[in-house]
Amino acid sequence: MKRLILIVCLFFYVATPSFAQQSINDYSFVIVPEKFDFLAEEDQFQLNSLTKFLFNKNGFNALYRNELPEVDFCDGLTAEITEESNFTRTKIFITLKDCRGNEIYKGEPGASKFKEYRKAYHDALRNAFEFINKLHVQQNDIVVKERAIDEIDSKKEAVVSSATLSKPIVPSNTFNQYSLSDVAYLLKKTAEGFTLFQESELAENGLLVIGDITKKGNSYSCKIADKEYPVSFKSNKDLVIYKEDSNMVLKFQN
C-alpha cells in the first residue's frame, strides 16, 4: 500500500510541470497590467515594461490591455505580479489566471537582496522568470475577430501574428546617429538586428562597442556585458534601454 501511494505521488510530481506547460500553451496571449497594485504609478521602475519583455522572451504573446485587438478574452491569460518584502530580501510572485479568475500557473518566488527598490524589483522579477523559462512555453498566434461593417451578424476570423499588433518603430537606415549627455552614439543595422557604438577616443577606430540589439518575439533587447536589457524604439525613433539602475534614453539625431 505504501509503495502504491509513493508511485502515485511520484506520478503527480513528474506530471505537474508538463501539465502546466500544456495548459499555458493552450492560450494565445497574456495581458500584462500597465500598473501593479504594490506600486503607485504606471510602469514604475519600468517593471511593467520588463515583465512584458520577459514574457515575450519566454515564448508568450504579451500585450498591454490597450494593445489588445478584438479577441475572445478567454483565449488569453492575465498576469498578476505580487510582492513580499522584509528587512533581508524582496520576493516577486508571478501568477497567471484565465478569464474566469482560475489560477493556471503560480511559480516559485524570485528573490533579491538588493536594498534599492528598482534593482530589487528587477532582480527578483528576472529570478521569478527562471521558473517560467523551464516550462518552454510557445504560444500560438493570436486569433483576431473582424466584424464586417455592413454585416453585423457575420464574423470572420483571421490569424494575426502578435508581432504585428505592437510593432515598434525602428530606424530603417544602415547607420543612425544618437546622443546622450553630449556623447555621440552610432546604431548600425546588421543581419541580426543592430549594433550600438559609442564614440570614444580610447577605441582604436574611434568607436566603442556597447552591445548588440536583437529581436525576440515582438520585443527588442540589448546585450551589454553578458546581460540582456529590454529596448524600445519610440515614435520619434529615440532609443531607450531599460537598465536596472537607470534608463539610457538615446536621442535620435538623423
PDB file of C-alpha atoms in Angstrom:
ATOM      1  CA  MET A   1       0.000   0.000   0.000  1.00  0.00           C
ATOM      2  CA  LYS A   2       2.809   2.397   0.906  1.00  0.00           C
ATOM      3  CA  ARG A   3       4.544   1.526  -2.371  1.00  0.00           C
ATOM      4  CA  LEU A   4       1.361   2.317  -4.328  1.00  0.00           C
ATOM      5  CA  ILE A   5       0.991   5.704  -2.620  1.00  0.00           C
ATOM      6  CA  LEU A   6       4.628   6.501  -3.364  1.00  0.00           C
ATOM      7  CA  ILE A   7       4.172   5.645  -7.067  1.00  0.00           C
ATOM      8  CA  VAL A   8       1.061   7.840  -7.304  1.00  0.00           C
ATOM      9  CA  CYS A   9       2.854  10.752  -5.626  1.00  0.00           C
ATOM     10  CA  LEU A  10       5.824  10.405  -7.964  1.00  0.00           C
ATOM     11  CA  PHE A  11       3.495  10.376 -10.976  1.00  0.00           C
ATOM     12  CA  PHE A  12       1.856  13.650  -9.992  1.00  0.00           C
ATOM     13  CA  TYR A  13       5.217  15.207  -9.139  1.00  0.00           C
ATOM     14  CA  VAL A  14       6.589  14.389 -12.595  1.00  0.00           C
ATOM     15  CA  ALA A  15       3.382  15.193 -14.473  1.00  0.00           C
ATOM     16  CA  THR A  16       2.698  18.598 -12.920  1.00  0.00           C
ATOM     17  CA  PRO A  17       5.283  20.683 -14.866  1.00  0.00           C
ATOM     18  CA  SER A  18       4.217  19.253 -18.253  1.00  0.00           C
ATOM     19  CA  PHE A  19       0.577  19.836 -17.346  1.00  0.00           C
ATOM     20  CA  ALA A  20       1.345  23.490 -16.583  1.00  0.00           C
ATOM     21  CA  GLN A  21       3.212  23.798 -19.863  1.00  0.00           C
ATOM     22  CA  GLN A  22       0.372  22.239 -21.855  1.00  0.00           C
ATOM     23  CA  SER A  23      -2.226  24.461 -20.167  1.00  0.00           C
ATOM     24  CA  ILE A  24      -0.298  27.683 -20.832  1.00  0.00           C
ATOM     25  CA  ASN A  25       0.313  26.720 -24.459  1.00  0.00           C
ATOM     26  CA  ASP A  26      -3.433  26.318 -24.915  1.00  0.00           C
ATOM     27  CA  TYR A  27      -3.764  30.107 -24.547  1.00  0.00           C
ATOM     28  CA  SER A  28      -2.653  32.541 -27.253  1.00  0.00           C
ATOM     29  CA  PHE A  29      -1.717  35.645 -25.269  1.00  0.00           C
ATOM     30  CA  VAL A  30      -1.083  37.087 -21.825  1.00  0.00           C
ATOM     31  CA  ILE A  31      -2.244  40.520 -20.661  1.00  0.00           C
ATOM     32  CA  VAL A  32       0.302  42.481 -18.646  1.00  0.00           C
ATOM     33  CA  PRO A  33      -1.154  45.221 -16.404  1.00  0.00           C
ATOM     34  CA  GLU A  34       0.151  48.730 -17.020  1.00  0.00           C
ATOM     35  CA  LYS A  35       0.264  49.236 -13.234  1.00  0.00           C
ATOM     36  CA  PHE A  36       0.908  46.774 -10.436  1.00  0.00           C
ATOM     37  CA  ASP A  37      -1.084  47.040  -7.206  1.00  0.00           C
ATOM     38  CA  PHE A  38       2.012  47.310  -4.994  1.00  0.00           C
ATOM     39  CA  LEU A  39       3.335  50.332  -6.921  1.00  0.00           C
ATOM     40  CA  ALA A  40       1.973  53.870  -7.057  1.00  0.00           C
ATOM     41  CA  GLU A  41       2.409  54.664 -10.759  1.00  0.00           C
ATOM     42  CA  GLU A  42       2.025  53.068 -14.159  1.00  0.00           C
ATOM     43  CA  ASP A  43       5.202  51.273 -15.224  1.00  0.00           C
ATOM     44  CA  GLN A  44       7.005  52.497 -12.112  1.00  0.00           C
ATOM     45  CA  PHE A  45      10.668  51.450 -12.175  1.00  0.00           C
ATOM     46  CA  GLN A  46       9.838  50.206 -15.716  1.00  0.00           C
ATOM     47  CA  LEU A  47       8.723  46.977 -14.047  1.00  0.00           C
ATOM     48  CA  ASN A  48       5.698  46.525 -16.320  1.00  0.00           C
ATOM     49  CA  SER A  49       7.851  47.006 -19.421  1.00  0.00           C
ATOM     50  CA  LEU A  50      10.334  44.456 -18.096  1.00  0.00           C
ATOM     51  CA  THR A  51       7.531  41.993 -17.325  1.00  0.00           C
ATOM     52  CA  LYS A  52       6.155  42.271 -20.858  1.00  0.00           C
ATOM     53  CA  PHE A  53       9.647  41.877 -22.304  1.00  0.00           C
ATOM     54  CA  LEU A  54      10.395  38.764 -20.245  1.00  0.00           C
ATOM     55  CA  PHE A  55       7.082  37.124 -21.153  1.00  0.00           C
ATOM     56  CA  ASN A  56       7.769  37.687 -24.862  1.00  0.00           C
ATOM     57  CA  LYS A  57      11.303  36.400 -24.414  1.00  0.00           C
ATOM     58  CA  ASN A  58       9.921  33.191 -22.912  1.00  0.00           C
ATOM     59  CA  GLY A  59       7.515  32.272 -25.713  1.00  0.00           C
ATOM     60  CA  PHE A  60       4.415  34.267 -24.731  1.00  0.00           C
ATOM     61  CA  ASN A  61       2.468  36.810 -26.773  1.00  0.00           C
ATOM     62  CA  ALA A  62       2.441  39.564 -24.143  1.00  0.00           C
ATOM     63  CA  LEU A  63       0.310  42.675 -24.584  1.00  0.00           C
ATOM     64  CA  TYR A  64      -0.991  45.554 -22.533  1.00  0.00           C
ATOM     65  CA  ARG A  65      -4.780  45.675 -22.357  1.00  0.00           C
ATOM     66  CA  ASN A  66      -4.925  48.792 -24.549  1.00  0.00           C
ATOM     67  CA  GLU A  67      -2.956  46.916 -27.248  1.00  0.00           C
ATOM     68  CA  LEU A  68      -5.424  44.051 -27.344  1.00  0.00           C
ATOM     69  CA  PRO A  69      -7.420  43.755 -30.597  1.00  0.00           C
ATOM     70  CA  GLU A  70     -10.917  42.290 -30.788  1.00  0.00           C
ATOM     71  CA  VAL A  71     -10.361  38.791 -29.469  1.00  0.00           C
ATOM     72  CA  ASP A  72     -12.078  36.193 -27.365  1.00  0.00           C
ATOM     73  CA  PHE A  73     -10.899  37.245 -23.908  1.00  0.00           C
ATOM     74  CA  CYS A  74     -10.950  33.622 -22.773  1.00  0.00           C
ATOM     75  CA  ASP A  75      -8.273  32.784 -25.350  1.00  0.00           C
ATOM     76  CA  GLY A  76      -5.755  34.551 -23.132  1.00  0.00           C
ATOM     77  CA  LEU A  77      -4.392  34.804 -19.625  1.00  0.00           C
ATOM     78  CA  THR A  78      -3.886  37.731 -17.273  1.00  0.00           C
ATOM     79  CA  ALA A  79      -0.619  38.147 -15.404  1.00  0.00           C
ATOM     80  CA  GLU A  80      -0.597  39.122 -11.750  1.00  0.00           C
ATOM     81  CA  ILE A  81       2.669  40.252 -10.196  1.00  0.00           C
ATOM     82  CA  THR A  82       2.747  40.453  -6.415  1.00  0.00           C
ATOM     83  CA  GLU A  83       5.481  41.397  -3.980  1.00  0.00           C
ATOM     84  CA  GLU A  84       6.574  40.481  -0.475  1.00  0.00           C
ATOM     85  CA  SER A  85       9.367  42.327   1.296  1.00  0.00           C
ATOM     86  CA  ASN A  86      11.150  42.183   4.615  1.00  0.00           C
ATOM     87  CA  PHE A  87      14.391  43.543   6.006  1.00  0.00           C
ATOM     88  CA  THR A  88      16.559  40.996   4.217  1.00  0.00           C
ATOM     89  CA  ARG A  89      15.022  40.408   0.790  1.00  0.00           C
ATOM     90  CA  THR A  90      12.352  41.231  -1.775  1.00  0.00           C
ATOM     91  CA  LYS A  91      10.226  38.496  -3.323  1.00  0.00           C
ATOM     92  CA  ILE A  92       8.234  38.658  -6.564  1.00  0.00           C
ATOM     93  CA  PHE A  93       5.487  36.151  -7.423  1.00  0.00           C
ATOM     94  CA  ILE A  94       4.098  35.537 -10.926  1.00  0.00           C
ATOM     95  CA  THR A  95       0.534  34.236 -11.261  1.00  0.00           C
ATOM     96  CA  LEU A  96      -1.400  33.571 -14.473  1.00  0.00           C
ATOM     97  CA  LYS A  97      -5.208  33.458 -14.406  1.00  0.00           C
ATOM     98  CA  ASP A  98      -7.801  32.670 -17.049  1.00  0.00           C
ATOM     99  CA  CYS A  99     -10.834  34.808 -17.927  1.00  0.00           C
ATOM    100  CA  ARG A 100     -12.836  33.256 -15.074  1.00  0.00           C
ATOM    101  CA  GLY A 101     -10.190  34.000 -12.473  1.00  0.00           C
ATOM    102  CA  ASN A 102      -8.956  30.427 -12.242  1.00  0.00           C
ATOM    103  CA  GLU A 103      -5.294  30.116 -11.360  1.00  0.00           C
ATOM    104  CA  ILE A 104      -3.459  28.432 -14.251  1.00  0.00           C
ATOM    105  CA  TYR A 105       0.075  28.999 -13.014  1.00  0.00           C
ATOM    106  CA  LYS A 106       1.755  30.252  -9.865  1.00  0.00           C
ATOM    107  CA  GLY A 107       5.507  29.939  -9.791  1.00  0.00           C
ATOM    108  CA  GLU A 108       8.071  29.931  -7.053  1.00  0.00           C
ATOM    109  CA  PRO A 109       9.033  33.458  -5.959  1.00  0.00           C
ATOM    110  CA  GLY A 110      12.046  35.228  -7.342  1.00  0.00           C
ATOM    111  CA  ALA A 111      14.108  36.789  -4.565  1.00  0.00           C
ATOM    112  CA  SER A 112      16.608  39.626  -4.368  1.00  0.00           C
ATOM    113  CA  LYS A 113      18.816  41.003  -1.605  1.00  0.00           C
ATOM    114  CA  PHE A 114      19.246  44.425  -3.201  1.00  0.00           C
ATOM    115  CA  LYS A 115      18.059  47.284  -0.990  1.00  0.00           C
ATOM    116  CA  GLU A 116      17.321  49.857  -3.696  1.00  0.00           C
ATOM    117  CA  TYR A 117      13.766  49.371  -4.997  1.00  0.00           C
ATOM    118  CA  ARG A 118      14.458  49.405  -8.728  1.00  0.00           C
ATOM    119  CA  LYS A 119      17.350  46.945  -8.537  1.00  0.00           C
ATOM    120  CA  ALA A 120      15.490  44.692  -6.108  1.00  0.00           C
ATOM    121  CA  TYR A 121      12.318  44.509  -8.203  1.00  0.00           C
ATOM    122  CA  HIS A 122      14.186  43.923 -11.467  1.00  0.00           C
ATOM    123  CA  ASP A 123      16.430  41.261  -9.959  1.00  0.00           C
ATOM    124  CA  ALA A 124      13.580  39.439  -8.205  1.00  0.00           C
ATOM    125  CA  LEU A 125      11.390  39.519 -11.324  1.00  0.00           C
ATOM    126  CA  ARG A 126      14.141  38.088 -13.513  1.00  0.00           C
ATOM    127  CA  ASN A 127      14.705  35.338 -10.950  1.00  0.00           C
ATOM    128  CA  ALA A 128      10.973  34.533 -10.896  1.00  0.00           C
ATOM    129  CA  PHE A 129      11.002  34.150 -14.679  1.00  0.00           C
ATOM    130  CA  GLU A 130      13.694  31.471 -14.364  1.00  0.00           C
ATOM    131  CA  PHE A 131      10.910  29.083 -13.318  1.00  0.00           C
ATOM    132  CA  ILE A 132       8.776  30.067 -16.331  1.00  0.00           C
ATOM    133  CA  ASN A 133      11.759  29.570 -18.606  1.00  0.00           C
ATOM    134  CA  LYS A 134      11.869  25.903 -17.597  1.00  0.00           C
ATOM    135  CA  LEU A 135       8.329  25.390 -18.948  1.00  0.00           C
ATOM    136  CA  HIS A 136       9.481  26.059 -22.545  1.00  0.00           C
ATOM    137  CA  VAL A 137       6.258  27.877 -23.431  1.00  0.00           C
ATOM    138  CA  GLN A 138       5.458  28.620 -27.077  1.00  0.00           C
ATOM    139  CA  GLN A 139       2.047  30.200 -27.500  1.00  0.00           C
ATOM    140  CA  ASN A 140       0.196  30.139 -30.821  1.00  0.00           C
ATOM    141  CA  ASP A 141      -0.661  33.190 -32.905  1.00  0.00           C
ATOM    142  CA  ILE A 142      -3.499  35.380 -31.675  1.00  0.00           C
ATOM    143  CA  VAL A 143      -6.883  34.877 -33.340  1.00  0.00           C
ATOM    144  CA  VAL A 144      -8.464  38.260 -34.087  1.00  0.00           C
ATOM    145  CA  LYS A 145     -12.170  38.619 -34.838  1.00  0.00           C
ATOM    146  CA  GLU A 146     -13.054  41.050 -37.621  1.00  0.00           C
ATOM    147  CA  ARG A 147     -16.597  42.348 -37.940  1.00  0.00           C
ATOM    148  CA  ALA A 148     -17.798  43.489 -41.357  1.00  0.00           C
ATOM    149  CA  ILE A 149     -19.401  46.939 -41.231  1.00  0.00           C
ATOM    150  CA  ASP A 150     -22.348  46.023 -43.448  1.00  0.00           C
ATOM    151  CA  GLU A 151     -22.821  42.574 -41.943  1.00  0.00           C
ATOM    152  CA  ILE A 152     -23.215  42.997 -38.213  1.00  0.00           C
ATOM    153  CA  ASP A 153     -24.017  39.368 -37.545  1.00  0.00           C
ATOM    154  CA  SER A 154     -21.261  37.928 -39.708  1.00  0.00           C
ATOM    155  CA  LYS A 155     -17.856  37.287 -38.206  1.00  0.00           C
ATOM    156  CA  LYS A 156     -14.625  36.315 -39.868  1.00  0.00           C
ATOM    157  CA  GLU A 157     -11.583  35.054 -38.041  1.00  0.00           C
ATOM    158  CA  ALA A 158      -8.090  35.971 -39.128  1.00  0.00           C
ATOM    159  CA  VAL A 159      -4.887  34.690 -37.593  1.00  0.00           C
ATOM    160  CA  VAL A 160      -2.557  37.597 -36.880  1.00  0.00           C
ATOM    161  CA  SER A 161       0.930  37.301 -35.504  1.00  0.00           C
ATOM    162  CA  SER A 162       1.392  39.188 -32.238  1.00  0.00           C
ATOM    163  CA  ALA A 163       4.384  40.929 -33.798  1.00  0.00           C
ATOM    164  CA  THR A 164       2.016  42.953 -35.999  1.00  0.00           C
ATOM    165  CA  LEU A 165      -0.092  44.094 -33.048  1.00  0.00           C
ATOM    166  CA  SER A 166       2.526  46.189 -31.316  1.00  0.00           C
ATOM    167  CA  LYS A 167       5.213  46.701 -33.924  1.00  0.00           C
ATOM    168  CA  PRO A 168       7.880  49.116 -32.704  1.00  0.00           C
ATOM    169  CA  ILE A 169       9.076  51.932 -34.970  1.00  0.00           C
ATOM    170  CA  VAL A 170      12.683  51.102 -35.768  1.00  0.00           C
ATOM    171  CA  PRO A 171      15.146  53.095 -37.863  1.00  0.00           C
ATOM    172  CA  SER A 172      15.453  51.933 -41.470  1.00  0.00           C
ATOM    173  CA  ASN A 173      18.859  53.463 -42.273  1.00  0.00           C
ATOM    174  CA  THR A 174      22.030  51.383 -42.095  1.00  0.00           C
ATOM    175  CA  PHE A 175      23.701  53.985 -39.853  1.00  0.00           C
ATOM    176  CA  ASN A 176      21.762  56.052 -37.297  1.00  0.00           C
ATOM    177  CA  GLN A 177      23.161  58.741 -35.020  1.00  0.00           C
ATOM    178  CA  TYR A 178      22.097  59.260 -31.408  1.00  0.00           C
ATOM    179  CA  SER A 179      23.236  61.361 -28.477  1.00  0.00           C
ATOM    180  CA  LEU A 180      23.095  61.129 -24.702  1.00  0.00           C
ATOM    181  CA  SER A 181      24.541  63.800 -22.394  1.00  0.00           C
ATOM    182  CA  ASP A 182      26.647  65.293 -25.212  1.00  0.00           C
ATOM    183  CA  VAL A 183      28.086  61.863 -26.038  1.00  0.00           C
ATOM    184  CA  ALA A 184      27.586  60.600 -29.604  1.00  0.00           C
ATOM    185  CA  TYR A 185      26.354  57.092 -30.363  1.00  0.00           C
ATOM    186  CA  LEU A 186      26.045  55.160 -33.606  1.00  0.00           C
ATOM    187  CA  LEU A 187      23.460  52.458 -34.288  1.00  0.00           C
ATOM    188  CA  LYS A 188      24.446  50.167 -37.153  1.00  0.00           C
ATOM    189  CA  LYS A 189      21.910  47.897 -38.807  1.00  0.00           C
ATOM    190  CA  THR A 190      23.045  44.262 -39.068  1.00  0.00           C
ATOM    191  CA  ALA A 191      21.588  40.985 -40.306  1.00  0.00           C
ATOM    192  CA  GLU A 192      20.681  40.030 -36.723  1.00  0.00           C
ATOM    193  CA  GLY A 193      19.376  43.471 -35.663  1.00  0.00           C
ATOM    194  CA  PHE A 194      21.599  46.365 -34.633  1.00  0.00           C
ATOM    195  CA  THR A 195      24.970  47.053 -33.013  1.00  0.00           C
ATOM    196  CA  LEU A 196      25.279  50.085 -30.748  1.00  0.00           C
ATOM    197  CA  PHE A 197      28.572  52.014 -30.664  1.00  0.00           C
ATOM    198  CA  GLN A 198      29.764  54.940 -28.550  1.00  0.00           C
ATOM    199  CA  GLU A 199      32.242  57.445 -29.919  1.00  0.00           C
ATOM    200  CA  SER A 200      35.403  57.215 -27.816  1.00  0.00           C
ATOM    201  CA  GLU A 201      38.977  58.383 -28.201  1.00  0.00           C
ATOM    202  CA  LEU A 202      40.068  55.275 -26.311  1.00  0.00           C
ATOM    203  CA  ALA A 203      38.912  52.968 -29.106  1.00  0.00           C
ATOM    204  CA  GLU A 204      41.296  52.259 -31.969  1.00  0.00           C
ATOM    205  CA  ASN A 205      38.791  53.235 -34.658  1.00  0.00           C
ATOM    206  CA  GLY A 206      37.019  55.819 -32.518  1.00  0.00           C
ATOM    207  CA  LEU A 207      34.011  53.586 -31.857  1.00  0.00           C
ATOM    208  CA  LEU A 208      33.472  51.538 -28.693  1.00  0.00           C
ATOM    209  CA  VAL A 209      31.017  48.637 -28.939  1.00  0.00           C
ATOM    210  CA  ILE A 210      28.262  48.965 -26.320  1.00  0.00           C
ATOM    211  CA  GLY A 211      26.145  45.960 -27.248  1.00  0.00           C
ATOM    212  CA  ASP A 212      24.054  44.112 -29.816  1.00  0.00           C
ATOM    213  CA  ILE A 213      20.315  44.717 -30.150  1.00  0.00           C
ATOM    214  CA  THR A 214      18.271  41.739 -31.321  1.00  0.00           C
ATOM    215  CA  LYS A 215      14.590  40.973 -31.739  1.00  0.00           C
ATOM    216  CA  LYS A 216      12.986  38.200 -29.710  1.00  0.00           C
ATOM    217  CA  GLY A 217       9.308  37.623 -30.285  1.00  0.00           C
ATOM    218  CA  ASN A 218       7.839  41.096 -30.669  1.00  0.00           C
ATOM    219  CA  SER A 219      10.333  42.743 -28.338  1.00  0.00           C
ATOM    220  CA  TYR A 220      13.906  44.002 -28.621  1.00  0.00           C
ATOM    221  CA  SER A 221      16.736  43.526 -26.154  1.00  0.00           C
ATOM    222  CA  CYS A 222      20.314  44.777 -25.874  1.00  0.00           C
ATOM    223  CA  LYS A 223      23.083  42.542 -24.566  1.00  0.00           C
ATOM    224  CA  ILE A 224      25.587  44.578 -22.547  1.00  0.00           C
ATOM    225  CA  ALA A 225      28.380  42.822 -20.653  1.00  0.00           C
ATOM    226  CA  ASP A 226      26.637  39.420 -20.825  1.00  0.00           C
ATOM    227  CA  LYS A 227      23.343  40.793 -19.533  1.00  0.00           C
ATOM    228  CA  GLU A 228      20.172  41.475 -21.533  1.00  0.00           C
ATOM    229  CA  TYR A 229      18.099  44.628 -21.108  1.00  0.00           C
ATOM    230  CA  PRO A 230      14.722  45.491 -22.668  1.00  0.00           C
ATOM    231  CA  VAL A 231      14.839  48.017 -25.511  1.00  0.00           C
ATOM    232  CA  SER A 232      12.133  50.153 -27.078  1.00  0.00           C
ATOM    233  CA  PHE A 233      12.076  52.451 -30.091  1.00  0.00           C
ATOM    234  CA  LYS A 234       9.818  55.472 -29.576  1.00  0.00           C
ATOM    235  CA  SER A 235       7.608  57.099 -32.215  1.00  0.00           C
ATOM    236  CA  ASN A 236      10.316  59.745 -32.768  1.00  0.00           C
ATOM    237  CA  LYS A 237      12.890  56.901 -33.125  1.00  0.00           C
ATOM    238  CA  ASP A 238      14.533  57.662 -29.783  1.00  0.00           C
ATOM    239  CA  LEU A 239      16.107  54.530 -28.343  1.00  0.00           C
ATOM    240  CA  VAL A 240      15.515  53.549 -24.704  1.00  0.00           C
ATOM    241  CA  ILE A 241      17.496  50.838 -22.908  1.00  0.00           C
ATOM    242  CA  TYR A 242      15.860  49.853 -19.607  1.00  0.00           C
ATOM    243  CA  LYS A 243      18.753  49.136 -17.258  1.00  0.00           C
ATOM    244  CA  GLU A 244      18.361  48.136 -13.621  1.00  0.00           C
ATOM    245  CA  ASP A 245      19.766  51.312 -12.097  1.00  0.00           C
ATOM    246  CA  SER A 246      18.560  53.838 -14.706  1.00  0.00           C
ATOM    247  CA  ASN A 247      17.291  54.153 -18.274  1.00  0.00           C
ATOM    248  CA  MET A 248      19.511  55.101 -21.200  1.00  0.00           C
ATOM    249  CA  VAL A 249      17.467  57.453 -23.411  1.00  0.00           C
ATOM    250  CA  LEU A 250      19.352  57.981 -26.666  1.00  0.00           C
ATOM    251  CA  LYS A 251      18.047  60.885 -28.754  1.00  0.00           C
ATOM    252  CA  PHE A 252      17.708  60.228 -32.480  1.00  0.00           C
ATOM    253  CA  GLN A 253      19.803  62.725 -34.481  1.00  0.00           C
ATOM    254  CA  ASN A 254      19.381  61.790 -38.173  1.00  0.00           C
TER     255      ASN A 254
END
